[in-house]
C-alpha atoms as an extended CHARMM CRD file, in Angstrom:
* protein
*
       151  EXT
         1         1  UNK       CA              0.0000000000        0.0000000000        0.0000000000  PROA      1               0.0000000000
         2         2  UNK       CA              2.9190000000        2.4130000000        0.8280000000  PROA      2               0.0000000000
         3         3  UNK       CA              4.6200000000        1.7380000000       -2.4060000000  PROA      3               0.0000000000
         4         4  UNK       CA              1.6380000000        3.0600000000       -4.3340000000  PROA      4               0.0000000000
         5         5  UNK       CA              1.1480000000        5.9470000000       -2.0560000000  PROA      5               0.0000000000
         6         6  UNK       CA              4.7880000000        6.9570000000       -2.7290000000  PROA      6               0.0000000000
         7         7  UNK       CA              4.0610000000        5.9020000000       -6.8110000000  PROA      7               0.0000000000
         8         8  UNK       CA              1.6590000000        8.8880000000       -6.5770000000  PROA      8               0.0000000000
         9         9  UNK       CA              3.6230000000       11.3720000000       -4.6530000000  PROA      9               0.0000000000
        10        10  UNK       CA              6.8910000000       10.6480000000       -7.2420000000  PROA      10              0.0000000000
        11        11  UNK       CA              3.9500000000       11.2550000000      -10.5240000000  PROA      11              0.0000000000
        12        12  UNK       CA              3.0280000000       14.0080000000       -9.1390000000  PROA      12              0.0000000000
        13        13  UNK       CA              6.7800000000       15.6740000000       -8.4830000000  PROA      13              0.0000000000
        14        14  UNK       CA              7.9280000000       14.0730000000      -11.6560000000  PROA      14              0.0000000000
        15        15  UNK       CA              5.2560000000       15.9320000000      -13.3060000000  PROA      15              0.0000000000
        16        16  UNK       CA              5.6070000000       19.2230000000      -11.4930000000  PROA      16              0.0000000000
        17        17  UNK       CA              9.2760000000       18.6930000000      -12.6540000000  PROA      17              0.0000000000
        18        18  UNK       CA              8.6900000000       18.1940000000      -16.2790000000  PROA      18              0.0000000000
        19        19  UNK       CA              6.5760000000       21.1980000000      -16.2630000000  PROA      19              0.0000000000
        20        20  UNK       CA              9.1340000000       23.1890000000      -14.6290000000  PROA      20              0.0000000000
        21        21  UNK       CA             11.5100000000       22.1270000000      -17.1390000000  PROA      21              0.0000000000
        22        22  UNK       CA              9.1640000000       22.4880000000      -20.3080000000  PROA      22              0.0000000000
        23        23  UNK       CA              8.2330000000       26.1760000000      -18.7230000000  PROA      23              0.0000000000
        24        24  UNK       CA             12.2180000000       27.2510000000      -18.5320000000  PROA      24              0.0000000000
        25        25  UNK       CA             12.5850000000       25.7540000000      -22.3490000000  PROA      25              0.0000000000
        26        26  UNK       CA              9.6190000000       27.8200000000      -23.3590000000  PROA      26              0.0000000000
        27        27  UNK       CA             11.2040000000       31.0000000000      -21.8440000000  PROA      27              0.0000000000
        28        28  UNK       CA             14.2580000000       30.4080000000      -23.4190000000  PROA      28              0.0000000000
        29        29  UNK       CA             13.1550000000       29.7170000000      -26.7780000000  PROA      29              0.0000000000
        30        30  UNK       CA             11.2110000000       33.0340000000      -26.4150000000  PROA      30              0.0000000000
        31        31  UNK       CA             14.3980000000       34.5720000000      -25.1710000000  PROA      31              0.0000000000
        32        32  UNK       CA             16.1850000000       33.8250000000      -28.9480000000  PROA      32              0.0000000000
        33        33  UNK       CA             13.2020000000       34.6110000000      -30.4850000000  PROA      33              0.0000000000
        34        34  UNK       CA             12.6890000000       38.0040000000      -29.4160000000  PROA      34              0.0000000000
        35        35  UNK       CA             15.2410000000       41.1440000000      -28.7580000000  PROA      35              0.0000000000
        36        36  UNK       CA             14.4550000000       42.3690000000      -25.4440000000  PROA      36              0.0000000000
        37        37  UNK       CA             13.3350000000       40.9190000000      -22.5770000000  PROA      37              0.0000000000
        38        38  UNK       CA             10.1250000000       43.3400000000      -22.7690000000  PROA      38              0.0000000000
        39        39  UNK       CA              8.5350000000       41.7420000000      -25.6360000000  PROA      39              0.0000000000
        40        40  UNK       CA              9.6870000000       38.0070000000      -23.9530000000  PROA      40              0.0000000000
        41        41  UNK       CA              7.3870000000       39.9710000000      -20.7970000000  PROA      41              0.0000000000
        42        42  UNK       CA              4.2890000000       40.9640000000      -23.5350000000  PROA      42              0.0000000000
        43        43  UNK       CA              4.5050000000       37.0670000000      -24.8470000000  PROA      43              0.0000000000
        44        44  UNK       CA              3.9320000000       35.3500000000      -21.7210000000  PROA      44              0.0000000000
        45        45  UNK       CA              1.7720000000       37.6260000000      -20.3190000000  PROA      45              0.0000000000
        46        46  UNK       CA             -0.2040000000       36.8830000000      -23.3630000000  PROA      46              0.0000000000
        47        47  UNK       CA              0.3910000000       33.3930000000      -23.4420000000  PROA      47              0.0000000000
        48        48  UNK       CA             -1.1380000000       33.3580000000      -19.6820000000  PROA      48              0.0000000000
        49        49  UNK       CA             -3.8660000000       35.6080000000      -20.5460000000  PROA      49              0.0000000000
        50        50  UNK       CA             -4.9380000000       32.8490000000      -23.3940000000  PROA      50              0.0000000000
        51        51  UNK       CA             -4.3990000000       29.6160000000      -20.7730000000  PROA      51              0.0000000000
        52        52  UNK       CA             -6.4280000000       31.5900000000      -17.9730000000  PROA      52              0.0000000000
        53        53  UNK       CA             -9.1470000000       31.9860000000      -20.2980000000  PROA      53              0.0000000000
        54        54  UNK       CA             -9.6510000000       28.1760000000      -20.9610000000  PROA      54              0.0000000000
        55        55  UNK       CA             -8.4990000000       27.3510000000      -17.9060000000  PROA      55              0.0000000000
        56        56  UNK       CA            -11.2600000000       28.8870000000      -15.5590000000  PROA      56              0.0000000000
        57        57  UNK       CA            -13.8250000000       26.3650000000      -17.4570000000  PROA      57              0.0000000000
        58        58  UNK       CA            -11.9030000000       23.5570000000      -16.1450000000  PROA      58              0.0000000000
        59        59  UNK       CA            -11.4450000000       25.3220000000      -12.8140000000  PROA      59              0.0000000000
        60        60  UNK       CA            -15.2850000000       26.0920000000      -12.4810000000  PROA      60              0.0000000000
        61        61  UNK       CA            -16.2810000000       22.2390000000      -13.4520000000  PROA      61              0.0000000000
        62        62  UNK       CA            -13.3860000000       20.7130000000      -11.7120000000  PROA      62              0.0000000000
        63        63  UNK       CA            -13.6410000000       22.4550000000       -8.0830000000  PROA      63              0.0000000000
        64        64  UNK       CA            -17.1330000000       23.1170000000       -7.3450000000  PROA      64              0.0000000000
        65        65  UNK       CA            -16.8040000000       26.8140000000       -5.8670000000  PROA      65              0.0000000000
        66        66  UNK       CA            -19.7220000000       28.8340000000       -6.0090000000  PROA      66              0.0000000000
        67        67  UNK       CA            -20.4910000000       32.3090000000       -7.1260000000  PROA      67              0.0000000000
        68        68  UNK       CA            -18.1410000000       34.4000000000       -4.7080000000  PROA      68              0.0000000000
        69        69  UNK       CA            -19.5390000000       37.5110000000       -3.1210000000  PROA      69              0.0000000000
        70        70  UNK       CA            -16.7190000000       39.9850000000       -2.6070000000  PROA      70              0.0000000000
        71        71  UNK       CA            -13.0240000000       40.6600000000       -3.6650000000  PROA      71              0.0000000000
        72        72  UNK       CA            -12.0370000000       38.9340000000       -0.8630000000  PROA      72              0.0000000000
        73        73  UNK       CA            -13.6380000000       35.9580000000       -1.1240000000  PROA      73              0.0000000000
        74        74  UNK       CA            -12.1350000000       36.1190000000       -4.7460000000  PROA      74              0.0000000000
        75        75  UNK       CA             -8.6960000000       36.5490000000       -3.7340000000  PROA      75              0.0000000000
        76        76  UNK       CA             -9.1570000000       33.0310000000       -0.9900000000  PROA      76              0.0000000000
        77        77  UNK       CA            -10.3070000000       31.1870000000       -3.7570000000  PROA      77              0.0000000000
        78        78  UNK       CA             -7.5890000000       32.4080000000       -5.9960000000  PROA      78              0.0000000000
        79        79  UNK       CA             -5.0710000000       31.5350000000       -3.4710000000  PROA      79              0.0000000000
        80        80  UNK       CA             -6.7800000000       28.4990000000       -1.7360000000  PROA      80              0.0000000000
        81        81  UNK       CA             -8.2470000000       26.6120000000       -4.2650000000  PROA      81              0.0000000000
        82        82  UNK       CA             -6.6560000000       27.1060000000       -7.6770000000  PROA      82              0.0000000000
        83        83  UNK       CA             -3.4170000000       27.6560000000       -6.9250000000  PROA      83              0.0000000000
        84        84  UNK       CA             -3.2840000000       24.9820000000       -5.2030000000  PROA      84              0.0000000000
        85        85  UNK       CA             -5.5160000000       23.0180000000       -7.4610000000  PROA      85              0.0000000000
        86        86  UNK       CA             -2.9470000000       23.6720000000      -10.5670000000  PROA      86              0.0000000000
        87        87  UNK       CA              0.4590000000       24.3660000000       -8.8680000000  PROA      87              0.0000000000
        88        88  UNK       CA              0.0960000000       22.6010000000       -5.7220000000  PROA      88              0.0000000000
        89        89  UNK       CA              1.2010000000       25.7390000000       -3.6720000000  PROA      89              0.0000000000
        90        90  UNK       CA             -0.5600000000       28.4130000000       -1.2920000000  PROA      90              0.0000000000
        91        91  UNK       CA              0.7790000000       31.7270000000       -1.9860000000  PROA      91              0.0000000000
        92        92  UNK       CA             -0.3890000000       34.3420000000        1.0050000000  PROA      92              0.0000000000
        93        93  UNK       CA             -2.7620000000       37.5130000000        0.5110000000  PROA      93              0.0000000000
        94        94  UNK       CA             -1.3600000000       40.5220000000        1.1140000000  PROA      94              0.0000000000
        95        95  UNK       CA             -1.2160000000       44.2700000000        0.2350000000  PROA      95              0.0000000000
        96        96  UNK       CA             -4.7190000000       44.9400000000        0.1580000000  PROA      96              0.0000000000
        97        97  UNK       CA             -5.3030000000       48.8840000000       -1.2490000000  PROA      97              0.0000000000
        98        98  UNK       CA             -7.2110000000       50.7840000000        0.8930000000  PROA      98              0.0000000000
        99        99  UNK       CA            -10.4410000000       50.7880000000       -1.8550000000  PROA      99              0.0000000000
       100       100  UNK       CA             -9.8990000000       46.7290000000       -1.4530000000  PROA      100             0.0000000000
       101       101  UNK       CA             -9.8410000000       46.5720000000       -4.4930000000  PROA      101             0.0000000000
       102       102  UNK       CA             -6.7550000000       45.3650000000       -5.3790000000  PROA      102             0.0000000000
       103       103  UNK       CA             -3.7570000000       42.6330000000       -3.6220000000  PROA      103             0.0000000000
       104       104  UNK       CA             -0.7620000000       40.9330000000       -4.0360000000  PROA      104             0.0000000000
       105       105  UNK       CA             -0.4160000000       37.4770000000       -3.8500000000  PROA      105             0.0000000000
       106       106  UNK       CA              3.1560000000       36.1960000000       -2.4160000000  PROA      106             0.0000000000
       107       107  UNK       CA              4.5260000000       32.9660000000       -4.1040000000  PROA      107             0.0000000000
       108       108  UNK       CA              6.8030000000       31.5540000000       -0.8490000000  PROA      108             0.0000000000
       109       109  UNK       CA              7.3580000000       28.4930000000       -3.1040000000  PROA      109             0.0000000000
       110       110  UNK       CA              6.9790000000       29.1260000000       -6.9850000000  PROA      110             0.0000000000
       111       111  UNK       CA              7.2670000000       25.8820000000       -8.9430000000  PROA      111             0.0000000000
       112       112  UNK       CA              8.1170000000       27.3980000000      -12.0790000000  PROA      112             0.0000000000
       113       113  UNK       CA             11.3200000000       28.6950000000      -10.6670000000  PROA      113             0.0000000000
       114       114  UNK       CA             12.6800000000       25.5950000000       -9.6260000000  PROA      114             0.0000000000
       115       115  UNK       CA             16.7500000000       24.8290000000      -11.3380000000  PROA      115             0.0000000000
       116       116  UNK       CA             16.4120000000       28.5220000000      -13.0380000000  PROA      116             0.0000000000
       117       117  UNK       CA             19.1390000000       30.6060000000      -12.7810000000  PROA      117             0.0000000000
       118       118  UNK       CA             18.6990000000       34.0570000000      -15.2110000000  PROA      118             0.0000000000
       119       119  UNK       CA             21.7040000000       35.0670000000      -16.8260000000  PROA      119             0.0000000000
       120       120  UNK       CA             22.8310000000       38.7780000000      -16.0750000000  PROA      120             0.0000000000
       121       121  UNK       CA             21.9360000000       40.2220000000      -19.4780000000  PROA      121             0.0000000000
       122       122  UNK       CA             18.1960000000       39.5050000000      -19.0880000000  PROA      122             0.0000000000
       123       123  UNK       CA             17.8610000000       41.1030000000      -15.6490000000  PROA      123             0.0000000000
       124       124  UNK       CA             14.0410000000       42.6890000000      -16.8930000000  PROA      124             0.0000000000
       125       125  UNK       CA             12.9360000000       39.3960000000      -17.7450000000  PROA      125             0.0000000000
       126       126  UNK       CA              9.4330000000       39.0150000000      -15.1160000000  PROA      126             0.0000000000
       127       127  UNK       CA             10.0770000000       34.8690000000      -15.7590000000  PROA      127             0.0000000000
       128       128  UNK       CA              6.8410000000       33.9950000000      -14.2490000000  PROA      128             0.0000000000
       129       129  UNK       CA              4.5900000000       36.7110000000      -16.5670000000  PROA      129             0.0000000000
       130       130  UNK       CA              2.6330000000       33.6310000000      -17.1060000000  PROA      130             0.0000000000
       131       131  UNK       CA              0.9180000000       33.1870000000      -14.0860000000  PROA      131             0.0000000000
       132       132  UNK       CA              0.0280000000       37.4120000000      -14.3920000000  PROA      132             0.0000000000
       133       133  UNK       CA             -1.6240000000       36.6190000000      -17.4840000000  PROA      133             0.0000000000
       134       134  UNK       CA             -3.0440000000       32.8840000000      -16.5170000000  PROA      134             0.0000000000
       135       135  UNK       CA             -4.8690000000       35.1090000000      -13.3390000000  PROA      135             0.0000000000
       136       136  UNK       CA             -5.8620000000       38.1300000000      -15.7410000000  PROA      136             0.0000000000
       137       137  UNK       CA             -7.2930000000       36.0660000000      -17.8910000000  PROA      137             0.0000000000
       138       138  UNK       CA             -9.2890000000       33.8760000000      -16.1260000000  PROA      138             0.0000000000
       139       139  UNK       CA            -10.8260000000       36.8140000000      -13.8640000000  PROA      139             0.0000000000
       140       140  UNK       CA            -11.9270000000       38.4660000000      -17.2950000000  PROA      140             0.0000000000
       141       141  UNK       CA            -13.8200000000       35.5710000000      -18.1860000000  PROA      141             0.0000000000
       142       142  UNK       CA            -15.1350000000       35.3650000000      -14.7000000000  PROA      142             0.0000000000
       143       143  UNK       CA            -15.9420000000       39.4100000000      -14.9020000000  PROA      143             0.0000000000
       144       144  UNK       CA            -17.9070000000       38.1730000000      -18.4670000000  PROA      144             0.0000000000
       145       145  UNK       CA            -19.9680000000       35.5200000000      -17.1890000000  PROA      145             0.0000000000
       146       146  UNK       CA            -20.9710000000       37.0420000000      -14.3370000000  PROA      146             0.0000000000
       147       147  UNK       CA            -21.8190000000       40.1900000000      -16.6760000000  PROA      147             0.0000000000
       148       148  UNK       CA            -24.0720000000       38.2630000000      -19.2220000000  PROA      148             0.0000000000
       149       149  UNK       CA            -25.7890000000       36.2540000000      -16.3550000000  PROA      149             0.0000000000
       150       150  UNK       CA            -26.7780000000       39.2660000000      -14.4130000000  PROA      150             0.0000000000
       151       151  UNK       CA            -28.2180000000       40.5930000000      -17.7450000000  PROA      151             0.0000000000
């Protein structure tokens, strides 16, 4: 019984590993392919942007959360649910404004980081951009549902 239990536990790190690894080659291809590390920014951002819009289908079947009722409440599901859902981490809330109407989440772990190391010339490279667009996105097509169903 233990060996299957640790069978699962090495899947899952062996696929949070291959991820990590497939994300790095996908930043560095898009490193050569582009001249500055701004437009290497713009492309994941975008990139994100287009997974967070498919993604929050999946997210809405997969983890049976209901309609939230304020920011905050956004923001704990954001954090406690599909974070950890997707990445397997819990990043902390913080930096509320004082409208509460926006926050910063704090990544103490982020997978996607794992065996990076930037080199010096691309010190304006934001090399998780992805996960700004992945949560942009998604709360767009939140904003848009929740639009046409109040209409």
């Amino acid at each position: 019984m233990s060996r299957q239990a640790n069978r699962g536990t090495e899947s899952k790190k062996m696929s949070s590993e291959l991820f990590t690894l497939t994300y790095g080659a996908l930043v560095t291809q898009l490193c050569k392919d582009y001249e500055n590390d701004e437009d290497v920014n713009k492309q994941l951002d975008k990139m994100g942007y287009n997974i967070g819009v498919r993604l929050i289908e999946d997210f809405l079947a997969r983890s049976n959360v209901g309609r939230c009722h304020d920011f905050r409440e956004t923001a704990d599901v954001i954090a406690k649910v599909a974070f950890k859902m997707y990445l397997g981490i819990t990043p902390s809330i913080t930096n509320w404004s004082p409208a509460g109407d926006e926050f910063s989440l704090i990544l103490e772990n982020n997978p996607l980081v794992d065996f990076v190391e930037l080199p010096d010339n691309h010190s304006s490279l934001i090399y998780s951009n992805l996960l700004c667009g992945v949560l942009r996105g998604a709360l767009e097509m939140i904003r848009k549902l929740r639009y046409t169903a109040n209409t």
